[in-house]
Short mmCIF file of N, CA and C in Angstrom, two decimals:
data_model
loop_
_atom_site.label_atom_id
_atom_site.label_comp_id
_atom_site.label_asym_id
_atom_site.label_seq_id
_atom_site.Cartn_x
_atom_site.Cartn_y
_atom_site.Cartn_z
N MET A 739 0.85 -1.19 0.00
CA MET A 739 0.00 0.00 0.00
C MET A 739 0.89 1.25 0.00
N LYS A 740 0.61 2.16 -0.90
CA LYS A 740 1.42 3.35 -1.02
C LYS A 740 1.28 4.25 0.21
N ARG A 741 2.39 4.80 0.62
CA ARG A 741 2.40 5.75 1.73
C ARG A 741 2.99 7.06 1.23
N TYR A 742 2.44 8.16 1.72
CA TYR A 742 2.84 9.50 1.32
C TYR A 742 3.52 10.17 2.51
N ARG A 743 4.56 10.94 2.25
CA ARG A 743 5.25 11.65 3.32
C ARG A 743 4.63 13.04 3.46
N VAL A 744 3.95 13.25 4.57
CA VAL A 744 3.22 14.50 4.82
C VAL A 744 3.96 15.30 5.88
N ASN A 745 4.24 16.54 5.56
CA ASN A 745 4.93 17.43 6.49
C ASN A 745 3.96 18.08 7.46
N ASP A 746 2.77 18.47 6.97
CA ASP A 746 1.82 19.19 7.81
C ASP A 746 0.44 19.13 7.17
N MET A 747 -0.59 19.16 7.99
CA MET A 747 -1.98 19.30 7.53
C MET A 747 -2.68 20.26 8.48
N PHE A 748 -3.42 21.22 7.90
CA PHE A 748 -4.15 22.16 8.74
C PHE A 748 -5.33 22.74 7.96
N TYR A 749 -6.27 23.29 8.69
CA TYR A 749 -7.49 23.87 8.12
C TYR A 749 -7.42 25.38 8.30
N SER A 750 -7.56 26.11 7.21
CA SER A 750 -7.45 27.57 7.28
C SER A 750 -8.15 28.18 6.08
N LEU A 751 -7.77 29.40 5.74
CA LEU A 751 -8.25 30.07 4.54
C LEU A 751 -7.11 30.17 3.55
N GLN A 752 -7.42 30.04 2.27
CA GLN A 752 -6.40 30.26 1.25
C GLN A 752 -6.00 31.73 1.33
N GLY A 753 -4.70 31.97 1.46
CA GLY A 753 -4.24 33.32 1.69
C GLY A 753 -3.75 34.05 0.46
N GLU A 754 -3.65 33.36 -0.68
CA GLU A 754 -3.05 33.99 -1.86
C GLU A 754 -3.62 33.44 -3.15
N GLY A 755 -3.42 34.19 -4.23
CA GLY A 755 -3.87 33.74 -5.54
C GLY A 755 -5.36 33.88 -5.76
N HIS A 756 -5.86 33.18 -6.78
CA HIS A 756 -7.24 33.33 -7.23
C HIS A 756 -8.26 32.91 -6.17
N ASN A 757 -7.93 31.91 -5.37
CA ASN A 757 -8.87 31.39 -4.38
C ASN A 757 -8.72 32.02 -3.00
N THR A 758 -8.11 33.19 -2.93
CA THR A 758 -7.93 33.89 -1.65
C THR A 758 -9.26 34.00 -0.91
N GLY A 759 -9.21 33.67 0.37
CA GLY A 759 -10.39 33.79 1.21
C GLY A 759 -11.21 32.53 1.35
N ARG A 760 -10.94 31.52 0.52
CA ARG A 760 -11.70 30.27 0.60
C ARG A 760 -11.18 29.38 1.72
N ALA A 761 -12.11 28.78 2.46
CA ALA A 761 -11.73 27.80 3.47
C ALA A 761 -11.17 26.56 2.77
N ALA A 762 -10.10 26.01 3.32
CA ALA A 762 -9.46 24.85 2.69
C ALA A 762 -8.64 24.07 3.71
N VAL A 763 -8.51 22.79 3.44
CA VAL A 763 -7.56 21.95 4.17
C VAL A 763 -6.27 21.98 3.37
N PHE A 764 -5.17 22.32 4.03
CA PHE A 764 -3.87 22.39 3.38
C PHE A 764 -3.05 21.16 3.74
N ILE A 765 -2.46 20.55 2.73
CA ILE A 765 -1.58 19.40 2.94
C ILE A 765 -0.22 19.75 2.36
N ARG A 766 0.76 19.83 3.22
CA ARG A 766 2.14 20.08 2.78
C ARG A 766 2.85 18.73 2.68
N PHE A 767 3.22 18.37 1.46
CA PHE A 767 3.96 17.13 1.26
C PHE A 767 5.45 17.39 1.43
N ALA A 768 6.12 16.46 2.08
CA ALA A 768 7.55 16.61 2.36
C ALA A 768 8.38 16.36 1.10
N GLY A 769 9.48 17.06 1.01
CA GLY A 769 10.42 16.84 -0.08
C GLY A 769 10.20 17.78 -1.25
N CYS A 770 11.30 18.20 -1.84
CA CYS A 770 11.25 19.07 -3.02
C CYS A 770 12.51 18.87 -3.83
N ASN A 771 12.39 19.11 -5.12
CA ASN A 771 13.56 19.00 -6.00
C ASN A 771 14.28 20.34 -6.14
N LEU A 772 13.78 21.39 -5.48
CA LEU A 772 14.42 22.70 -5.52
C LEU A 772 14.82 23.12 -4.11
N ASN A 773 15.53 24.22 -4.03
CA ASN A 773 15.98 24.72 -2.73
C ASN A 773 15.84 26.25 -2.72
N CYS A 774 14.61 26.72 -2.64
CA CYS A 774 14.34 28.16 -2.68
C CYS A 774 14.52 28.76 -1.29
N ALA A 775 15.25 29.88 -1.23
CA ALA A 775 15.56 30.51 0.05
C ALA A 775 14.32 30.96 0.82
N PHE A 776 13.25 31.31 0.09
CA PHE A 776 12.05 31.85 0.75
C PHE A 776 11.02 30.78 1.10
N CYS A 777 11.34 29.51 0.89
CA CYS A 777 10.38 28.43 1.15
C CYS A 777 9.93 28.45 2.61
N ASP A 778 8.62 28.29 2.84
CA ASP A 778 8.09 28.34 4.20
C ASP A 778 7.73 26.97 4.76
N THR A 779 8.29 25.89 4.18
CA THR A 779 8.02 24.55 4.66
C THR A 779 9.21 24.03 5.46
N ASP A 780 8.93 23.49 6.63
CA ASP A 780 9.95 22.87 7.47
C ASP A 780 10.10 21.41 7.04
N PHE A 781 11.26 21.07 6.49
CA PHE A 781 11.47 19.72 5.97
C PHE A 781 12.14 18.79 6.97
N THR A 782 12.28 19.22 8.23
CA THR A 782 12.99 18.39 9.20
C THR A 782 12.18 17.20 9.68
N SER A 783 10.87 17.21 9.48
CA SER A 783 10.06 16.08 9.93
C SER A 783 8.91 15.84 8.97
N SER A 784 8.45 14.60 8.94
CA SER A 784 7.28 14.24 8.14
C SER A 784 6.67 12.97 8.71
N GLU A 785 5.45 12.71 8.32
CA GLU A 785 4.72 11.52 8.77
C GLU A 785 4.31 10.72 7.53
N GLU A 786 4.53 9.41 7.56
CA GLU A 786 4.10 8.56 6.46
C GLU A 786 2.65 8.18 6.67
N MET A 787 1.82 8.42 5.65
CA MET A 787 0.38 8.17 5.76
C MET A 787 -0.13 7.50 4.50
N THR A 788 -1.16 6.68 4.64
CA THR A 788 -1.84 6.13 3.47
C THR A 788 -2.81 7.17 2.93
N ALA A 789 -3.30 6.93 1.72
CA ALA A 789 -4.28 7.85 1.13
C ALA A 789 -5.52 7.95 2.01
N ASP A 790 -5.99 6.83 2.52
CA ASP A 790 -7.18 6.83 3.38
C ASP A 790 -6.94 7.63 4.65
N GLU A 791 -5.76 7.48 5.25
CA GLU A 791 -5.44 8.24 6.47
C GLU A 791 -5.42 9.75 6.19
N ILE A 792 -4.89 10.14 5.04
CA ILE A 792 -4.84 11.56 4.68
C ILE A 792 -6.24 12.11 4.51
N VAL A 793 -7.10 11.40 3.78
CA VAL A 793 -8.46 11.87 3.54
C VAL A 793 -9.25 11.93 4.85
N GLN A 794 -9.11 10.90 5.69
CA GLN A 794 -9.84 10.89 6.96
C GLN A 794 -9.41 12.04 7.86
N ARG A 795 -8.11 12.33 7.90
CA ARG A 795 -7.65 13.46 8.72
C ARG A 795 -8.17 14.78 8.17
N ALA A 796 -8.20 14.90 6.84
CA ALA A 796 -8.74 16.12 6.22
C ALA A 796 -10.20 16.31 6.61
N LEU A 797 -10.98 15.23 6.60
CA LEU A 797 -12.39 15.31 6.98
C LEU A 797 -12.55 15.74 8.44
N LEU A 798 -11.69 15.24 9.30
CA LEU A 798 -11.74 15.63 10.71
C LEU A 798 -11.40 17.10 10.89
N LEU A 799 -10.40 17.56 10.14
CA LEU A 799 -9.97 18.96 10.27
C LEU A 799 -11.07 19.94 9.90
N CYS A 800 -11.86 19.61 8.88
CA CYS A 800 -12.90 20.54 8.42
C CYS A 800 -14.29 20.15 8.91
N ASN A 801 -14.36 19.25 9.91
CA ASN A 801 -15.64 18.81 10.48
C ASN A 801 -16.58 18.25 9.43
N GLU A 802 -16.00 17.63 8.40
CA GLU A 802 -16.76 16.95 7.34
C GLU A 802 -17.75 17.85 6.63
N GLU A 803 -17.40 19.13 6.51
CA GLU A 803 -18.23 20.06 5.74
C GLU A 803 -18.22 19.65 4.27
N CYS A 804 -19.35 19.82 3.60
CA CYS A 804 -19.43 19.46 2.17
C CYS A 804 -18.85 20.58 1.31
N GLY A 805 -18.40 20.22 0.14
CA GLY A 805 -17.93 21.20 -0.82
C GLY A 805 -16.61 21.85 -0.44
N MET A 806 -15.83 21.18 0.38
CA MET A 806 -14.57 21.75 0.84
C MET A 806 -13.50 21.67 -0.23
N MET A 807 -12.52 22.55 -0.09
CA MET A 807 -11.36 22.51 -0.96
C MET A 807 -10.18 21.96 -0.17
N VAL A 808 -9.37 21.15 -0.84
CA VAL A 808 -8.10 20.72 -0.29
C VAL A 808 -7.02 21.28 -1.20
N VAL A 809 -5.97 21.85 -0.59
CA VAL A 809 -4.86 22.42 -1.34
C VAL A 809 -3.63 21.58 -1.06
N MET A 810 -3.11 20.96 -2.11
CA MET A 810 -1.91 20.13 -1.98
C MET A 810 -0.71 20.97 -2.39
N THR A 811 0.21 21.10 -1.44
CA THR A 811 1.38 21.93 -1.67
C THR A 811 2.59 21.24 -1.08
N GLY A 812 3.63 21.96 -0.86
CA GLY A 812 4.83 21.31 -0.35
C GLY A 812 5.76 22.34 0.27
N GLY A 813 7.00 22.05 0.00
CA GLY A 813 7.63 21.07 -0.87
C GLY A 813 7.07 21.09 -2.30
N GLU A 814 7.26 19.97 -2.95
CA GLU A 814 6.74 19.78 -4.30
C GLU A 814 5.81 18.58 -4.34
N PRO A 815 4.48 18.83 -4.38
CA PRO A 815 3.52 17.73 -4.28
C PRO A 815 3.54 16.76 -5.45
N THR A 816 3.97 17.19 -6.64
CA THR A 816 3.96 16.28 -7.79
C THR A 816 4.95 15.13 -7.63
N LEU A 817 5.85 15.23 -6.67
CA LEU A 817 6.79 14.14 -6.43
C LEU A 817 6.11 12.95 -5.75
N GLN A 818 4.91 13.18 -5.18
CA GLN A 818 4.21 12.10 -4.46
C GLN A 818 2.75 11.91 -4.87
N VAL A 819 2.03 13.00 -5.07
CA VAL A 819 0.58 12.92 -5.27
C VAL A 819 0.27 12.25 -6.61
N ASP A 820 -0.70 11.34 -6.60
CA ASP A 820 -1.11 10.62 -7.80
C ASP A 820 -2.62 10.71 -7.98
N GLU A 821 -3.09 10.19 -9.12
CA GLU A 821 -4.53 10.24 -9.43
C GLU A 821 -5.37 9.52 -8.38
N ALA A 822 -4.83 8.44 -7.80
CA ALA A 822 -5.60 7.67 -6.81
C ALA A 822 -5.93 8.50 -5.58
N LEU A 823 -4.97 9.27 -5.09
CA LEU A 823 -5.22 10.12 -3.92
C LEU A 823 -6.22 11.23 -4.26
N VAL A 824 -6.05 11.85 -5.42
CA VAL A 824 -6.98 12.90 -5.84
C VAL A 824 -8.39 12.33 -5.95
N GLU A 825 -8.52 11.14 -6.52
CA GLU A 825 -9.85 10.53 -6.68
C GLU A 825 -10.49 10.23 -5.33
N MET A 826 -9.69 9.81 -4.36
CA MET A 826 -10.24 9.56 -3.02
C MET A 826 -10.80 10.85 -2.42
N PHE A 827 -10.12 11.96 -2.65
CA PHE A 827 -10.64 13.25 -2.18
C PHE A 827 -11.92 13.62 -2.91
N HIS A 828 -11.97 13.37 -4.21
CA HIS A 828 -13.21 13.63 -4.97
C HIS A 828 -14.36 12.80 -4.40
N ASP A 829 -14.10 11.54 -4.12
CA ASP A 829 -15.14 10.65 -3.58
C ASP A 829 -15.64 11.13 -2.23
N ALA A 830 -14.77 11.83 -1.49
CA ALA A 830 -15.15 12.35 -0.17
C ALA A 830 -15.79 13.74 -0.26
N GLY A 831 -15.97 14.26 -1.49
CA GLY A 831 -16.65 15.53 -1.69
C GLY A 831 -15.76 16.75 -1.75
N PHE A 832 -14.45 16.55 -1.88
CA PHE A 832 -13.53 17.68 -1.93
C PHE A 832 -13.26 18.15 -3.35
N GLU A 833 -13.02 19.44 -3.49
CA GLU A 833 -12.45 20.02 -4.69
C GLU A 833 -10.93 20.03 -4.45
N VAL A 834 -10.16 19.57 -5.43
CA VAL A 834 -8.72 19.38 -5.20
C VAL A 834 -7.90 20.39 -6.01
N ALA A 835 -7.13 21.19 -5.27
CA ALA A 835 -6.21 22.16 -5.89
C ALA A 835 -4.78 21.77 -5.55
N MET A 836 -3.87 22.16 -6.42
CA MET A 836 -2.45 21.88 -6.18
C MET A 836 -1.62 23.09 -6.58
N GLU A 837 -0.56 23.34 -5.80
CA GLU A 837 0.43 24.34 -6.18
C GLU A 837 1.75 23.63 -6.41
N SER A 838 2.31 23.84 -7.60
CA SER A 838 3.52 23.13 -8.03
C SER A 838 4.54 24.10 -8.60
N ASN A 839 5.81 23.68 -8.58
CA ASN A 839 6.83 24.50 -9.24
C ASN A 839 6.88 24.23 -10.74
N GLY A 840 6.12 23.24 -11.22
CA GLY A 840 5.98 23.00 -12.65
C GLY A 840 7.03 22.11 -13.28
N THR A 841 7.92 21.53 -12.47
CA THR A 841 9.01 20.73 -13.04
C THR A 841 8.65 19.26 -13.23
N HIS A 842 7.49 18.82 -12.68
CA HIS A 842 7.02 17.44 -12.86
C HIS A 842 5.55 17.47 -13.24
N LEU A 843 5.11 16.47 -13.98
CA LEU A 843 3.71 16.41 -14.38
C LEU A 843 2.82 16.12 -13.17
N PRO A 844 1.71 16.84 -13.05
CA PRO A 844 0.78 16.63 -11.94
C PRO A 844 -0.24 15.54 -12.30
N PRO A 845 -1.02 15.10 -11.32
CA PRO A 845 -2.14 14.20 -11.64
C PRO A 845 -3.07 14.87 -12.63
N THR A 846 -3.69 14.09 -13.48
CA THR A 846 -4.55 14.64 -14.54
C THR A 846 -5.94 15.00 -14.06
N ASN A 847 -6.32 14.59 -12.85
CA ASN A 847 -7.70 14.79 -12.39
C ASN A 847 -7.84 15.90 -11.33
N LEU A 848 -6.90 16.84 -11.31
CA LEU A 848 -7.01 17.99 -10.40
C LEU A 848 -8.13 18.93 -10.85
N ASP A 849 -8.70 19.67 -9.90
CA ASP A 849 -9.71 20.68 -10.23
C ASP A 849 -9.09 22.05 -10.46
N TRP A 850 -7.94 22.29 -9.86
CA TRP A 850 -7.28 23.59 -9.98
C TRP A 850 -5.78 23.39 -9.87
N LEU A 851 -5.04 23.98 -10.78
CA LEU A 851 -3.58 23.86 -10.75
C LEU A 851 -2.94 25.23 -10.80
N THR A 852 -2.12 25.51 -9.79
CA THR A 852 -1.33 26.74 -9.73
C THR A 852 0.12 26.36 -9.99
N ILE A 853 0.74 27.05 -10.94
CA ILE A 853 2.17 26.87 -11.17
C ILE A 853 2.88 28.13 -10.67
N SER A 854 3.85 27.90 -9.82
CA SER A 854 4.68 28.99 -9.31
C SER A 854 6.11 28.73 -9.78
N PRO A 855 6.44 29.19 -10.98
CA PRO A 855 7.78 28.89 -11.53
C PRO A 855 8.87 29.59 -10.73
N LYS A 856 9.97 28.90 -10.56
CA LYS A 856 11.06 29.42 -9.74
C LYS A 856 12.30 29.72 -10.58
N GLY A 857 12.09 30.24 -11.77
CA GLY A 857 13.18 30.44 -12.70
C GLY A 857 14.27 31.35 -12.21
N ASN A 858 13.90 32.38 -11.49
CA ASN A 858 14.91 33.32 -11.01
C ASN A 858 15.68 32.77 -9.82
N PHE A 859 15.26 31.60 -9.35
CA PHE A 859 15.89 31.05 -8.16
C PHE A 859 16.56 29.71 -8.44
N ALA A 860 15.90 28.82 -9.19
CA ALA A 860 16.46 27.47 -9.28
C ALA A 860 16.16 26.73 -10.58
N VAL A 861 15.30 27.23 -11.44
CA VAL A 861 14.84 26.46 -12.59
C VAL A 861 15.04 27.23 -13.89
N HIS A 862 15.42 26.52 -14.90
CA HIS A 862 15.50 27.09 -16.25
C HIS A 862 14.20 26.77 -16.97
N ARG A 863 13.80 27.63 -17.86
CA ARG A 863 12.56 27.47 -18.62
C ARG A 863 12.43 26.08 -19.25
N SER A 864 13.54 25.52 -19.73
CA SER A 864 13.51 24.22 -20.40
C SER A 864 13.21 23.08 -19.44
N GLN A 865 13.29 23.31 -18.12
CA GLN A 865 13.03 22.26 -17.14
C GLN A 865 11.55 22.12 -16.81
N LEU A 866 10.71 23.04 -17.27
CA LEU A 866 9.29 22.94 -16.96
C LEU A 866 8.64 21.77 -17.69
N ALA A 867 7.81 21.04 -16.97
CA ALA A 867 7.08 19.92 -17.55
C ALA A 867 5.64 20.30 -17.85
N ILE A 868 5.20 21.44 -17.32
CA ILE A 868 3.82 21.89 -17.45
C ILE A 868 3.78 23.21 -18.20
N HIS A 869 2.87 23.31 -19.18
CA HIS A 869 2.79 24.54 -19.97
C HIS A 869 1.39 25.13 -20.00
N ASN A 870 0.44 24.48 -19.28
CA ASN A 870 -0.93 24.98 -19.16
C ASN A 870 -1.39 24.76 -17.72
N CYS A 871 -2.08 25.75 -17.17
CA CYS A 871 -2.60 25.62 -15.81
C CYS A 871 -3.72 26.63 -15.61
N ASP A 872 -4.28 26.64 -14.41
CA ASP A 872 -5.34 27.60 -14.10
C ASP A 872 -4.77 28.96 -13.74
N GLU A 873 -3.69 28.97 -12.95
CA GLU A 873 -3.07 30.24 -12.60
C GLU A 873 -1.56 30.09 -12.48
N VAL A 874 -0.88 31.16 -12.88
CA VAL A 874 0.56 31.29 -12.66
C VAL A 874 0.72 32.27 -11.52
N LYS A 875 1.56 31.90 -10.55
CA LYS A 875 1.86 32.80 -9.44
C LYS A 875 3.37 33.00 -9.41
N CYS A 876 3.80 34.19 -9.76
CA CYS A 876 5.22 34.51 -9.80
C CYS A 876 5.60 35.26 -8.54
N VAL A 877 6.50 34.68 -7.75
CA VAL A 877 6.99 35.34 -6.54
C VAL A 877 8.10 36.30 -6.96
N PHE A 878 7.93 37.56 -6.57
CA PHE A 878 8.87 38.61 -6.98
C PHE A 878 9.64 39.12 -5.77
N ASP A 879 10.97 39.10 -5.85
CA ASP A 879 11.81 39.47 -4.72
C ASP A 879 12.45 40.85 -4.83
N GLY A 880 12.09 41.60 -5.87
CA GLY A 880 12.64 42.93 -6.04
C GLY A 880 13.92 42.98 -6.86
N LYS A 881 14.51 41.82 -7.11
CA LYS A 881 15.76 41.76 -7.86
C LYS A 881 15.61 41.00 -9.18
N SER A 882 14.75 40.00 -9.19
CA SER A 882 14.61 39.14 -10.36
C SER A 882 13.67 39.75 -11.40
N GLU A 883 13.64 39.14 -12.56
CA GLU A 883 12.72 39.56 -13.61
C GLU A 883 11.40 38.81 -13.44
N VAL A 884 10.31 39.45 -13.82
CA VAL A 884 9.01 38.77 -13.83
C VAL A 884 8.98 37.88 -15.07
N ASP A 885 8.66 36.61 -14.87
CA ASP A 885 8.70 35.66 -15.98
C ASP A 885 7.55 34.66 -15.83
N ASP A 886 6.68 34.58 -16.84
CA ASP A 886 5.59 33.60 -16.79
C ASP A 886 6.01 32.29 -17.46
N PHE A 887 7.25 32.20 -17.95
CA PHE A 887 7.81 31.00 -18.54
C PHE A 887 7.05 30.52 -19.76
N GLY A 888 6.23 31.40 -20.34
CA GLY A 888 5.45 30.99 -21.50
C GLY A 888 4.29 30.07 -21.16
N ILE A 889 3.95 29.98 -19.89
CA ILE A 889 2.85 29.11 -19.46
C ILE A 889 1.52 29.78 -19.80
N ILE A 890 0.62 29.01 -20.38
CA ILE A 890 -0.72 29.50 -20.71
C ILE A 890 -1.61 29.26 -19.50
N ALA A 891 -2.21 30.32 -18.98
CA ALA A 891 -3.05 30.22 -17.79
C ALA A 891 -4.26 31.13 -17.91
N LYS A 892 -5.27 30.86 -17.09
CA LYS A 892 -6.45 31.73 -17.04
C LYS A 892 -6.11 33.04 -16.32
N TYR A 893 -5.22 32.95 -15.31
CA TYR A 893 -4.88 34.09 -14.47
C TYR A 893 -3.38 34.12 -14.22
N TYR A 894 -2.85 35.35 -14.12
CA TYR A 894 -1.43 35.55 -13.82
C TYR A 894 -1.33 36.45 -12.59
N TYR A 895 -0.67 35.97 -11.55
CA TYR A 895 -0.54 36.71 -10.31
C TYR A 895 0.92 37.00 -10.00
N LEU A 896 1.17 38.24 -9.61
CA LEU A 896 2.49 38.65 -9.17
C LEU A 896 2.43 38.80 -7.65
N GLN A 897 3.27 38.05 -6.96
CA GLN A 897 3.21 38.04 -5.50
C GLN A 897 4.51 38.57 -4.90
N PRO A 898 4.43 39.67 -4.15
CA PRO A 898 5.63 40.19 -3.50
C PRO A 898 6.18 39.18 -2.50
N CYS A 899 7.48 38.97 -2.56
CA CYS A 899 8.15 38.06 -1.63
C CYS A 899 8.36 38.77 -0.29
N ASP A 900 8.00 38.09 0.79
CA ASP A 900 8.25 38.62 2.13
C ASP A 900 9.71 38.32 2.48
N VAL A 901 10.53 39.36 2.49
CA VAL A 901 11.96 39.18 2.75
C VAL A 901 12.33 39.46 4.21
N GLY A 902 11.32 39.73 5.04
CA GLY A 902 11.56 39.92 6.47
C GLY A 902 12.02 41.32 6.85
N ASP A 903 11.91 42.26 5.92
CA ASP A 903 12.32 43.64 6.18
C ASP A 903 11.16 44.54 5.75
N VAL A 904 10.58 45.27 6.69
CA VAL A 904 9.37 46.05 6.43
C VAL A 904 9.58 47.05 5.29
N LEU A 905 10.67 47.80 5.33
CA LEU A 905 10.92 48.81 4.30
C LEU A 905 11.17 48.17 2.93
N LEU A 906 11.96 47.11 2.91
CA LEU A 906 12.24 46.43 1.65
C LEU A 906 10.98 45.76 1.11
N ASN A 907 10.17 45.19 2.00
CA ASN A 907 8.90 44.59 1.57
C ASN A 907 8.02 45.62 0.87
N GLN A 908 7.96 46.85 1.41
CA GLN A 908 7.15 47.89 0.79
C GLN A 908 7.69 48.27 -0.57
N GLU A 909 9.01 48.33 -0.71
CA GLU A 909 9.62 48.61 -2.01
C GLU A 909 9.25 47.55 -3.03
N ILE A 910 9.27 46.30 -2.60
CA ILE A 910 8.93 45.19 -3.49
C ILE A 910 7.46 45.29 -3.91
N ILE A 911 6.58 45.59 -2.96
CA ILE A 911 5.15 45.76 -3.29
C ILE A 911 4.98 46.90 -4.29
N ASP A 912 5.65 48.02 -4.07
CA ASP A 912 5.56 49.15 -4.99
C ASP A 912 6.02 48.76 -6.39
N GLN A 913 7.08 47.98 -6.48
CA GLN A 913 7.56 47.52 -7.78
C GLN A 913 6.54 46.61 -8.46
N CYS A 914 5.89 45.77 -7.67
CA CYS A 914 4.85 44.89 -8.21
C CYS A 914 3.68 45.70 -8.77
N VAL A 915 3.24 46.69 -8.00
CA VAL A 915 2.14 47.54 -8.43
C VAL A 915 2.49 48.26 -9.73
N ASP A 916 3.70 48.79 -9.79
CA ASP A 916 4.15 49.49 -11.00
C ASP A 916 4.19 48.54 -12.19
N TYR A 917 4.68 47.32 -11.97
CA TYR A 917 4.75 46.34 -13.06
C TYR A 917 3.35 46.01 -13.59
N ILE A 918 2.42 45.78 -12.67
CA ILE A 918 1.05 45.40 -13.06
C ILE A 918 0.36 46.54 -13.79
N LYS A 919 0.62 47.77 -13.41
CA LYS A 919 0.04 48.91 -14.13
C LYS A 919 0.52 48.94 -15.58
N ARG A 920 1.75 48.49 -15.80
CA ARG A 920 2.30 48.47 -17.15
C ARG A 920 1.99 47.16 -17.89
N HIS A 921 1.58 46.12 -17.15
CA HIS A 921 1.26 44.81 -17.72
C HIS A 921 -0.06 44.35 -17.09
N PRO A 922 -1.19 44.93 -17.51
CA PRO A 922 -2.46 44.76 -16.79
C PRO A 922 -3.09 43.37 -16.83
N TRP A 923 -2.52 42.44 -17.56
CA TRP A 923 -3.05 41.07 -17.50
C TRP A 923 -2.56 40.35 -16.24
N TRP A 924 -1.58 40.93 -15.57
CA TRP A 924 -1.14 40.42 -14.27
C TRP A 924 -2.02 41.02 -13.18
N ARG A 925 -2.16 40.29 -12.07
CA ARG A 925 -2.90 40.76 -10.91
C ARG A 925 -2.00 40.64 -9.68
N LEU A 926 -2.28 41.46 -8.67
CA LEU A 926 -1.49 41.44 -7.44
C LEU A 926 -2.02 40.36 -6.50
N SER A 927 -1.13 39.54 -5.97
CA SER A 927 -1.49 38.54 -4.96
C SER A 927 -0.70 38.84 -3.70
N LEU A 928 -1.38 39.32 -2.68
CA LEU A 928 -0.75 39.55 -1.39
C LEU A 928 -0.97 38.33 -0.50
N GLN A 929 -0.03 38.06 0.38
CA GLN A 929 -0.17 36.93 1.30
C GLN A 929 -1.08 37.37 2.45
N THR A 930 -2.39 37.29 2.22
CA THR A 930 -3.35 37.83 3.18
C THR A 930 -3.31 37.08 4.51
N HIS A 931 -2.89 35.82 4.50
CA HIS A 931 -2.80 35.08 5.77
C HIS A 931 -1.74 35.70 6.68
N LYS A 932 -0.68 36.27 6.09
CA LYS A 932 0.33 36.95 6.91
C LYS A 932 -0.19 38.31 7.36
N LEU A 933 -0.89 39.02 6.49
CA LEU A 933 -1.44 40.33 6.85
C LEU A 933 -2.49 40.21 7.95
N ALA A 934 -3.31 39.15 7.89
CA ALA A 934 -4.38 38.97 8.87
C ALA A 934 -3.95 38.16 10.08
N GLY A 935 -2.76 37.56 10.01
CA GLY A 935 -2.23 36.86 11.18
C GLY A 935 -2.75 35.46 11.39
N PHE A 936 -3.10 34.74 10.31
CA PHE A 936 -3.49 33.33 10.47
C PHE A 936 -2.58 32.45 9.64
N LYS A 937 -2.59 31.16 9.95
CA LYS A 937 -1.73 30.21 9.23
C LYS A 937 -2.30 29.88 7.88
#
C-alpha cells in the first residue's frame, strides 16, 4: 500500500492567488527538487500516511463540511501525489487544488492547478514539464525579472516576496504595483494570511 510523506496538515483560509479567502484543508507534502531561500516549509520532519489516512484526517480537520477545498502543496507535491489520492478526495466531496513548481507532471484529475515557476531562483525554462494551468503565481523578490515561462493560464498573479524587512517589503510591493500597471493582464497577490495573522 502506497504511503505518502506528509509534512503538515491544517485547516485555514487560502491566503493567496485566485482562491484567496476560501476555506481549505492544506496538505504540505515533504520533499522538493528545488531549494528556494524563501520556502516556508519545514522539511525536518514528516509523517508517512496512506491515502485513506490523509483523507480521513482532512475530513476531521474541516468537520466533514461538504464542498470543501483541499490544497496540496509542499515542498513539491507532484513528487508524491497521484490520481488515486486525488480521486479519493473527490469521492469524499472535496475540490482538489495543487500548487507546483511546474518541473514534474501533476495528476490529470485535479480541479485547480497553480504553477509557481522558480526560474529566477532554481529552474531554467527548459526544465518545466507543465505549460498549461489555471493560474501562474510569480513570486517577486525585487531583484529578479518577472517571468511567466510561457505558461498558458487563465490568471497571472504577481506576489511580493516577504523578505523579512518592512521597508524592503514595501519597495517590493511598490515595484509589483508598478509592473502590473504596465502589464495589466497580471494581478497582485498579497499573502493575506500573513497580513491577517493566520496560518
